[in-house]
PDB file of C-alpha atoms and ligand atoms in Angstrom:
ATOM      1  CA  UNK N  17       6.918  -7.339   8.425  1.00  0.00           C
ATOM      2  CA  UNK N  18       5.111  -6.231  11.599  1.00  0.00           C
ATOM      3  CA  UNK N  19       6.318  -2.630  11.270  1.00  0.00           C
ATOM      4  CA  UNK N  20       3.799  -2.064   8.475  1.00  0.00           C
ATOM      5  CA  UNK N  21       3.462   1.721   9.091  1.00  0.00           C
ATOM      6  CA  UNK N  22       7.035   2.255   7.851  1.00  0.00           C
ATOM      7  CA  UNK N  23       5.750   1.162   4.443  1.00  0.00           C
ATOM      8  CA  UNK N  24       3.359   4.110   4.424  1.00  0.00           C
ATOM      9  CA  UNK N  25       6.275   6.605   4.179  1.00  0.00           C
ATOM     10  CA  UNK N  26       6.634   6.527   0.367  1.00  0.00           C
ATOM     11  CA  UNK N  27       2.821   6.635   0.126  1.00  0.00           C
ATOM     12  CA  UNK N  28       2.721   9.874   2.109  1.00  0.00           C
ATOM     13  CA  UNK N  29       5.353  11.332  -0.210  1.00  0.00           C
ATOM     14  CA  UNK N  30       3.362  10.499  -3.364  1.00  0.00           C
ATOM     15  CA  UNK N  31       0.219  11.762  -1.621  1.00  0.00           C
ATOM     16  CA  UNK N  32       2.025  15.022  -0.844  1.00  0.00           C
ATOM     17  CA  UNK N  33       2.959  15.458  -4.497  1.00  0.00           C
ATOM     18  CA  UNK N  34      -0.348  14.375  -6.104  1.00  0.00           C
ATOM     19  CA  UNK N  35      -3.039  14.662  -3.400  1.00  0.00           C
ATOM     20  CA  UNK N  36      -6.066  14.586  -5.696  1.00  0.00           C
ATOM     21  CA  UNK N  37      -5.075  11.668  -7.897  1.00  0.00           C
ATOM     22  CA  UNK N  38      -3.339   9.397  -5.392  1.00  0.00           C
ATOM     23  CA  UNK N  39      -5.487   6.981  -3.394  1.00  0.00           C
ATOM     24  CA  UNK N  40      -3.505   6.659  -0.185  1.00  0.00           C
ATOM     25  CA  UNK N  41      -6.242   4.361   1.149  1.00  0.00           C
ATOM     26  CA  UNK N  42      -5.590   1.747  -1.566  1.00  0.00           C
ATOM     27  CA  UNK N  43      -1.827   2.082  -1.048  1.00  0.00           C
ATOM     28  CA  UNK N  44      -2.157   1.536   2.714  1.00  0.00           C
ATOM     29  CA  UNK N  45      -4.663  -1.317   2.398  1.00  0.00           C
ATOM     30  CA  UNK N  46      -2.379  -3.232  -0.006  1.00  0.00           C
ATOM     31  CA  UNK N  47       0.441  -2.996   2.547  1.00  0.00           C
ATOM     32  CA  UNK N  48      -1.788  -4.118   5.412  1.00  0.00           C
ATOM     33  CA  UNK N  49      -3.186  -7.099   3.462  1.00  0.00           C
ATOM     34  CA  UNK N  50       0.317  -8.320   2.593  1.00  0.00           C
ATOM     35  CA  UNK N  51       1.468  -8.115   6.217  1.00  0.00           C
ATOM     36  CA  UNK N  52      -1.544 -10.067   7.470  1.00  0.00           C
ATOM     37  CA  UNK N  53       0.502 -13.055   6.321  1.00  0.00           C
ATOM     38  CA  UNK N  54       3.276 -12.219   8.804  1.00  0.00           C
ATOM     39  CA  UNK N  55       0.788 -11.718  11.623  1.00  0.00           C
ATOM     40  CA  UNK N  56      -0.857 -15.045  10.835  1.00  0.00           C
ATOM     41  CA  UNK N  57       2.332 -17.128  10.883  1.00  0.00           C
ATOM     42  CA  UNK N  58       3.705 -15.182  13.857  1.00  0.00           C
ATOM     43  CA  UNK N  59       0.545 -15.922  15.802  1.00  0.00           C
ATOM     44  CA  UNK N  60       0.807 -19.610  14.949  1.00  0.00           C
ATOM     45  CA  UNK N  61       4.541 -19.639  15.680  1.00  0.00           C
ATOM     46  CA  UNK N  62       5.253 -21.152  12.272  1.00  0.00           C
ATOM     47  CA  UNK N  63       8.230 -19.668  10.475  1.00  0.00           C
ATOM     48  CA  UNK N  64       8.974 -18.683   7.766  1.00  0.00           C
ATOM     49  CA  UNK N  65       6.843 -15.595   8.243  1.00  0.00           C
ATOM     50  CA  UNK N  66       7.173 -14.333   4.669  1.00  0.00           C
ATOM     51  CA  UNK N  67       5.570 -16.716   2.233  1.00  0.00           C
ATOM     52  CA  UNK N  68       3.250 -16.358  -0.758  1.00  0.00           C
ATOM     53  CA  UNK N  69       1.959 -12.833  -0.183  1.00  0.00           C
ATOM     54  CA  UNK N  70       5.539 -11.595   0.164  1.00  0.00           C
ATOM     55  CA  UNK N  71       6.250 -12.308  -3.505  1.00  0.00           C
ATOM     56  CA  UNK N  72       5.634 -10.070  -6.517  1.00  0.00           C
ATOM     57  CA  UNK N  73       2.845 -12.409  -7.632  1.00  0.00           C
ATOM     58  CA  UNK N  74       1.174 -12.391  -4.203  1.00  0.00           C
ATOM     59  CA  UNK N  75       1.850  -8.672  -3.691  1.00  0.00           C
ATOM     60  CA  UNK N  76       0.239  -7.750  -7.014  1.00  0.00           C
ATOM     61  CA  UNK N  77      -2.763  -9.957  -6.214  1.00  0.00           C
ATOM     62  CA  UNK N  78      -3.235  -8.182  -2.855  1.00  0.00           C
ATOM     63  CA  UNK N  79      -2.799  -4.817  -4.642  1.00  0.00           C
ATOM     64  CA  UNK N  80      -5.693  -5.633  -6.975  1.00  0.00           C
ATOM     65  CA  UNK N  81      -7.844  -6.762  -4.021  1.00  0.00           C
ATOM     66  CA  UNK N  82      -7.041  -3.544  -2.113  1.00  0.00           C
ATOM     67  CA  UNK N  83      -7.750  -1.403  -5.196  1.00  0.00           C
ATOM     68  CA  UNK N  84     -11.087  -3.140  -5.769  1.00  0.00           C
ATOM     69  CA  UNK N  85     -12.173  -2.848  -2.116  1.00  0.00           C
ATOM     70  CA  UNK N  86     -11.365   0.886  -1.945  1.00  0.00           C
ATOM     71  CA  UNK N  87     -12.968   1.541  -5.337  1.00  0.00           C
ATOM     72  CA  UNK N  88     -16.186  -0.166  -4.195  1.00  0.00           C
ATOM     73  CA  UNK N  89     -16.100   1.682  -0.846  1.00  0.00           C
ATOM     74  CA  UNK N  90     -15.692   5.004  -2.680  1.00  0.00           C
ATOM     75  CA  UNK N  91     -18.556   4.212  -5.082  1.00  0.00           C
ATOM     76  CA  UNK N  92     -20.738   3.147  -2.157  1.00  0.00           C
ATOM     77  CA  UNK N  93     -20.038   6.325  -0.164  1.00  0.00           C
ATOM     78  CA  UNK N  94     -20.455   8.646  -3.176  1.00  0.00           C
ATOM     79  CA  UNK N  95     -23.788   7.068  -4.116  1.00  0.00           C
ATOM     80  CA  UNK N  96     -25.120   7.832  -0.618  1.00  0.00           C
ATOM     81  CA  UNK N  97     -23.986  11.440  -0.331  1.00  0.00           C
ATOM     82  CA  UNK N  98     -26.723  14.052  -0.619  1.00  0.00           C
ATOM     83  CA  UNK N  99     -26.654  16.010  -3.873  1.00  0.00           C
ATOM     84  CA  UNK N 100     -25.705  19.272  -2.177  1.00  0.00           C
ATOM     85  CA  UNK N 101     -22.817  17.785  -0.194  1.00  0.00           C
ATOM     86  CA  UNK N 102     -19.436  19.420  -0.823  1.00  0.00           C
ATOM     87  CA  UNK N 103     -17.592  16.508   0.790  1.00  0.00           C
ATOM     88  CA  UNK N 104     -15.538  14.505  -1.759  1.00  0.00           C
ATOM     89  CA  UNK N 105     -16.556  16.992  -4.447  1.00  0.00           C
ATOM     90  CA  UNK N 106     -13.426  16.346  -6.501  1.00  0.00           C
ATOM     91  CA  UNK N 107     -13.934  12.598  -6.373  1.00  0.00           C
ATOM     92  CA  UNK N 108     -17.573  12.882  -7.348  1.00  0.00           C
ATOM     93  CA  UNK N 109     -16.587  14.734 -10.524  1.00  0.00           C
ATOM     94  CA  UNK N 110     -14.206  11.904 -11.452  1.00  0.00           C
ATOM     95  CA  UNK N 111     -15.537   9.305 -13.926  1.00  0.00           C
ATOM     96  CA  UNK N 112     -15.769   5.763 -12.493  1.00  0.00           C
ATOM     97  CA  UNK N 113     -13.233   4.421 -14.965  1.00  0.00           C
ATOM     98  CA  UNK N 114     -10.630   6.977 -13.871  1.00  0.00           C
ATOM     99  CA  UNK N 115     -11.401   6.276 -10.200  1.00  0.00           C
ATOM    100  CA  UNK N 116     -10.676   2.606 -10.785  1.00  0.00           C
ATOM    101  CA  UNK N 117      -7.389   3.431 -12.540  1.00  0.00           C
ATOM    102  CA  UNK N 118      -6.340   5.751  -9.699  1.00  0.00           C
ATOM    103  CA  UNK N 119      -7.175   3.141  -7.075  1.00  0.00           C
ATOM    104  CA  UNK N 120      -5.356   0.410  -9.012  1.00  0.00           C
ATOM    105  CA  UNK N 121      -2.199   2.479  -9.572  1.00  0.00           C
ATOM    106  CA  UNK N 122      -2.042   3.376  -5.863  1.00  0.00           C
ATOM    107  CA  UNK N 123      -2.684  -0.241  -4.819  1.00  0.00           C
ATOM    108  CA  UNK N 124       0.046  -1.525  -7.147  1.00  0.00           C
ATOM    109  CA  UNK N 125       2.513   1.103  -5.906  1.00  0.00           C
ATOM    110  CA  UNK N 126       1.744  -0.036  -2.357  1.00  0.00           C
ATOM    111  CA  UNK N 127       2.079  -3.748  -3.071  1.00  0.00           C
ATOM    112  CA  UNK N 128       5.141  -3.651  -5.305  1.00  0.00           C
ATOM    113  CA  UNK N 129       7.019  -1.174  -3.058  1.00  0.00           C
ATOM    114  CA  UNK N 130       6.182  -3.434  -0.083  1.00  0.00           C
ATOM    115  CA  UNK N 131       7.794  -6.475  -1.712  1.00  0.00           C
ATOM    116  CA  UNK N 132      10.807  -4.454  -2.856  1.00  0.00           C
ATOM    117  CA  UNK N 133      11.406  -2.885   0.582  1.00  0.00           C
ATOM    118  CA  UNK N 134      10.834  -6.134   2.488  1.00  0.00           C
ATOM    119  CA  UNK N 135      13.211  -7.935   0.084  1.00  0.00           C
ATOM    120  CA  UNK N 136      16.033  -5.755   1.397  1.00  0.00           C
ATOM    121  CA  UNK N 137      15.443  -7.002   4.943  1.00  0.00           C
ATOM    122  CA  UNK N 138      14.087 -10.520   5.081  1.00  0.00           C
ATOM    123  CA  UNK N 139      16.206 -13.549   4.275  1.00  0.00           C
ATOM    124  CA  UNK N 140      13.197 -15.880   4.379  1.00  0.00           C
ATOM    125  CA  UNK N 141      11.568 -14.228   1.338  1.00  0.00           C
ATOM    126  CA  UNK N 142      11.462 -15.588  -2.207  1.00  0.00           C
ATOM    127  CA  UNK N 143      10.151 -12.495  -4.033  1.00  0.00           C
ATOM    128  CA  UNK N 144      10.198 -14.084  -7.484  1.00  0.00           C
ATOM    129  CA  UNK N 145       8.285 -17.236  -6.506  1.00  0.00           C
ATOM    130  CA  UNK N 146       7.150 -19.319  -8.432  1.00  0.00           C
ATOM    131  CA  UNK N 147       9.712 -18.403 -11.102  1.00  0.00           C
ATOM    132  CA  UNK N 148      12.856 -18.345  -8.958  1.00  0.00           C
ATOM    133  CA  UNK N 149      13.790 -19.033  -5.355  1.00  0.00           C
ATOM    134  CA  UNK N 150      16.125 -17.070  -3.109  1.00  0.00           C
ATOM    135  CA  UNK N 151      16.379 -13.371  -2.369  1.00  0.00           C
ATOM    136  CA  UNK N 152      19.410 -11.575  -3.752  1.00  0.00           C
ATOM    137  CA  UNK N 153      18.494  -8.244  -2.140  1.00  0.00           C
ATOM    138  CA  UNK N 154      18.405  -9.476   1.486  1.00  0.00           C
ATOM    139  CA  UNK N 155      20.799  -7.498   3.662  1.00  0.00           C
ATOM    140  CA  UNK N 156      21.614  -4.947   0.947  1.00  0.00           C
ATOM    141  CA  UNK N 157      20.883  -2.149   3.449  1.00  0.00           C
ATOM    142  CA  UNK N 158      20.661  -2.322   7.234  1.00  0.00           C
ATOM    143  CA  UNK N 159      17.192  -2.560   8.758  1.00  0.00           C
ATOM    144  CA  UNK N 160      17.892   0.567  10.839  1.00  0.00           C
ATOM    145  CA  UNK N 161      18.949   2.634   7.829  1.00  0.00           C
ATOM    146  CA  UNK N 162      15.919   1.492   5.854  1.00  0.00           C
ATOM    147  CA  UNK N 163      13.540   2.443   8.666  1.00  0.00           C
ATOM    148  CA  UNK N 164      15.152   5.858   9.096  1.00  0.00           C
ATOM    149  CA  UNK N 165      14.885   6.473   5.337  1.00  0.00           C
ATOM    150  CA  UNK N 166      11.212   5.446   5.284  1.00  0.00           C
ATOM    151  CA  UNK N 167      10.417   7.586   8.333  1.00  0.00           C
ATOM    152  CA  UNK N 168      12.077  10.624   6.691  1.00  0.00           C
ATOM    153  CA  UNK N 169      10.161   9.963   3.463  1.00  0.00           C
ATOM    154  CA  UNK N 170       6.888   9.849   5.401  1.00  0.00           C
ATOM    155  CA  UNK N 171       7.758  12.951   7.426  1.00  0.00           C
ATOM    156  CA  UNK N 172       8.468  15.098   4.355  1.00  0.00           C
ATOM    157  CA  UNK N 173       5.494  13.602   2.552  1.00  0.00           C
ATOM    158  CA  UNK N 174       3.147  14.692   5.341  1.00  0.00           C
ATOM    159  CA  UNK N 175       4.728  18.183   5.464  1.00  0.00           C
ATOM    160  CA  UNK N 176       4.274  18.646   1.681  1.00  0.00           C
ATOM    161  CA  UNK N 177       0.732  17.283   1.921  1.00  0.00           C
ATOM    162  CA  UNK N 178      -0.128  19.762   4.719  1.00  0.00           C
ATOM    163  CA  UNK N 179       1.446  22.679   2.850  1.00  0.00           C
ATOM    164  CA  UNK N 180      -0.185  21.897  -0.507  1.00  0.00           C
ATOM    165  CA  UNK N 181      -3.370  19.966   0.304  1.00  0.00           C
ATOM    166  CA  UNK N 182      -4.907  20.604  -3.105  1.00  0.00           C
ATOM    167  CA  UNK N 183      -1.800  19.813  -5.161  1.00  0.00           C
TER     168      UNK N 183
HETATM  169 ZN1   ZN I 219       5.850  -7.225   4.862  1.00  0.00          ZN
END
């Protein structure tokens, strides 16, 4: 849905609790990639707005893409840092394999939580495509209540993150 930033709330909370290990960038990118679908069909004026990327299959695929992009960006940046740089010191000490796992876990959390949260709001979604059609969760909570809950999650996540930046 176009209010993508609301999806970042749970990401901020996980980031607040595990700042070193959690790749908020991969989490955010997965959410943005999935909602590009809504922007595209909105721009063209062609409902339904929630199609293939707003399914668990599509969401997981976008999660892997987001995880890969952020992993490659991190590797690229780290390879170009001068040896005496203290920036990203913790990340530089992390083996590549673990970096990939961290990016993938964060991307999957972003993508899967996106589909789950959007399922509660959008009647035009078929989250279990191509295995099943329909969306049993639609309307289970009001859109207003869901947004308030996500905003609160993000607010406390940022507070915890600011208070305990190193975990
Ligand atoms: Zn969405």
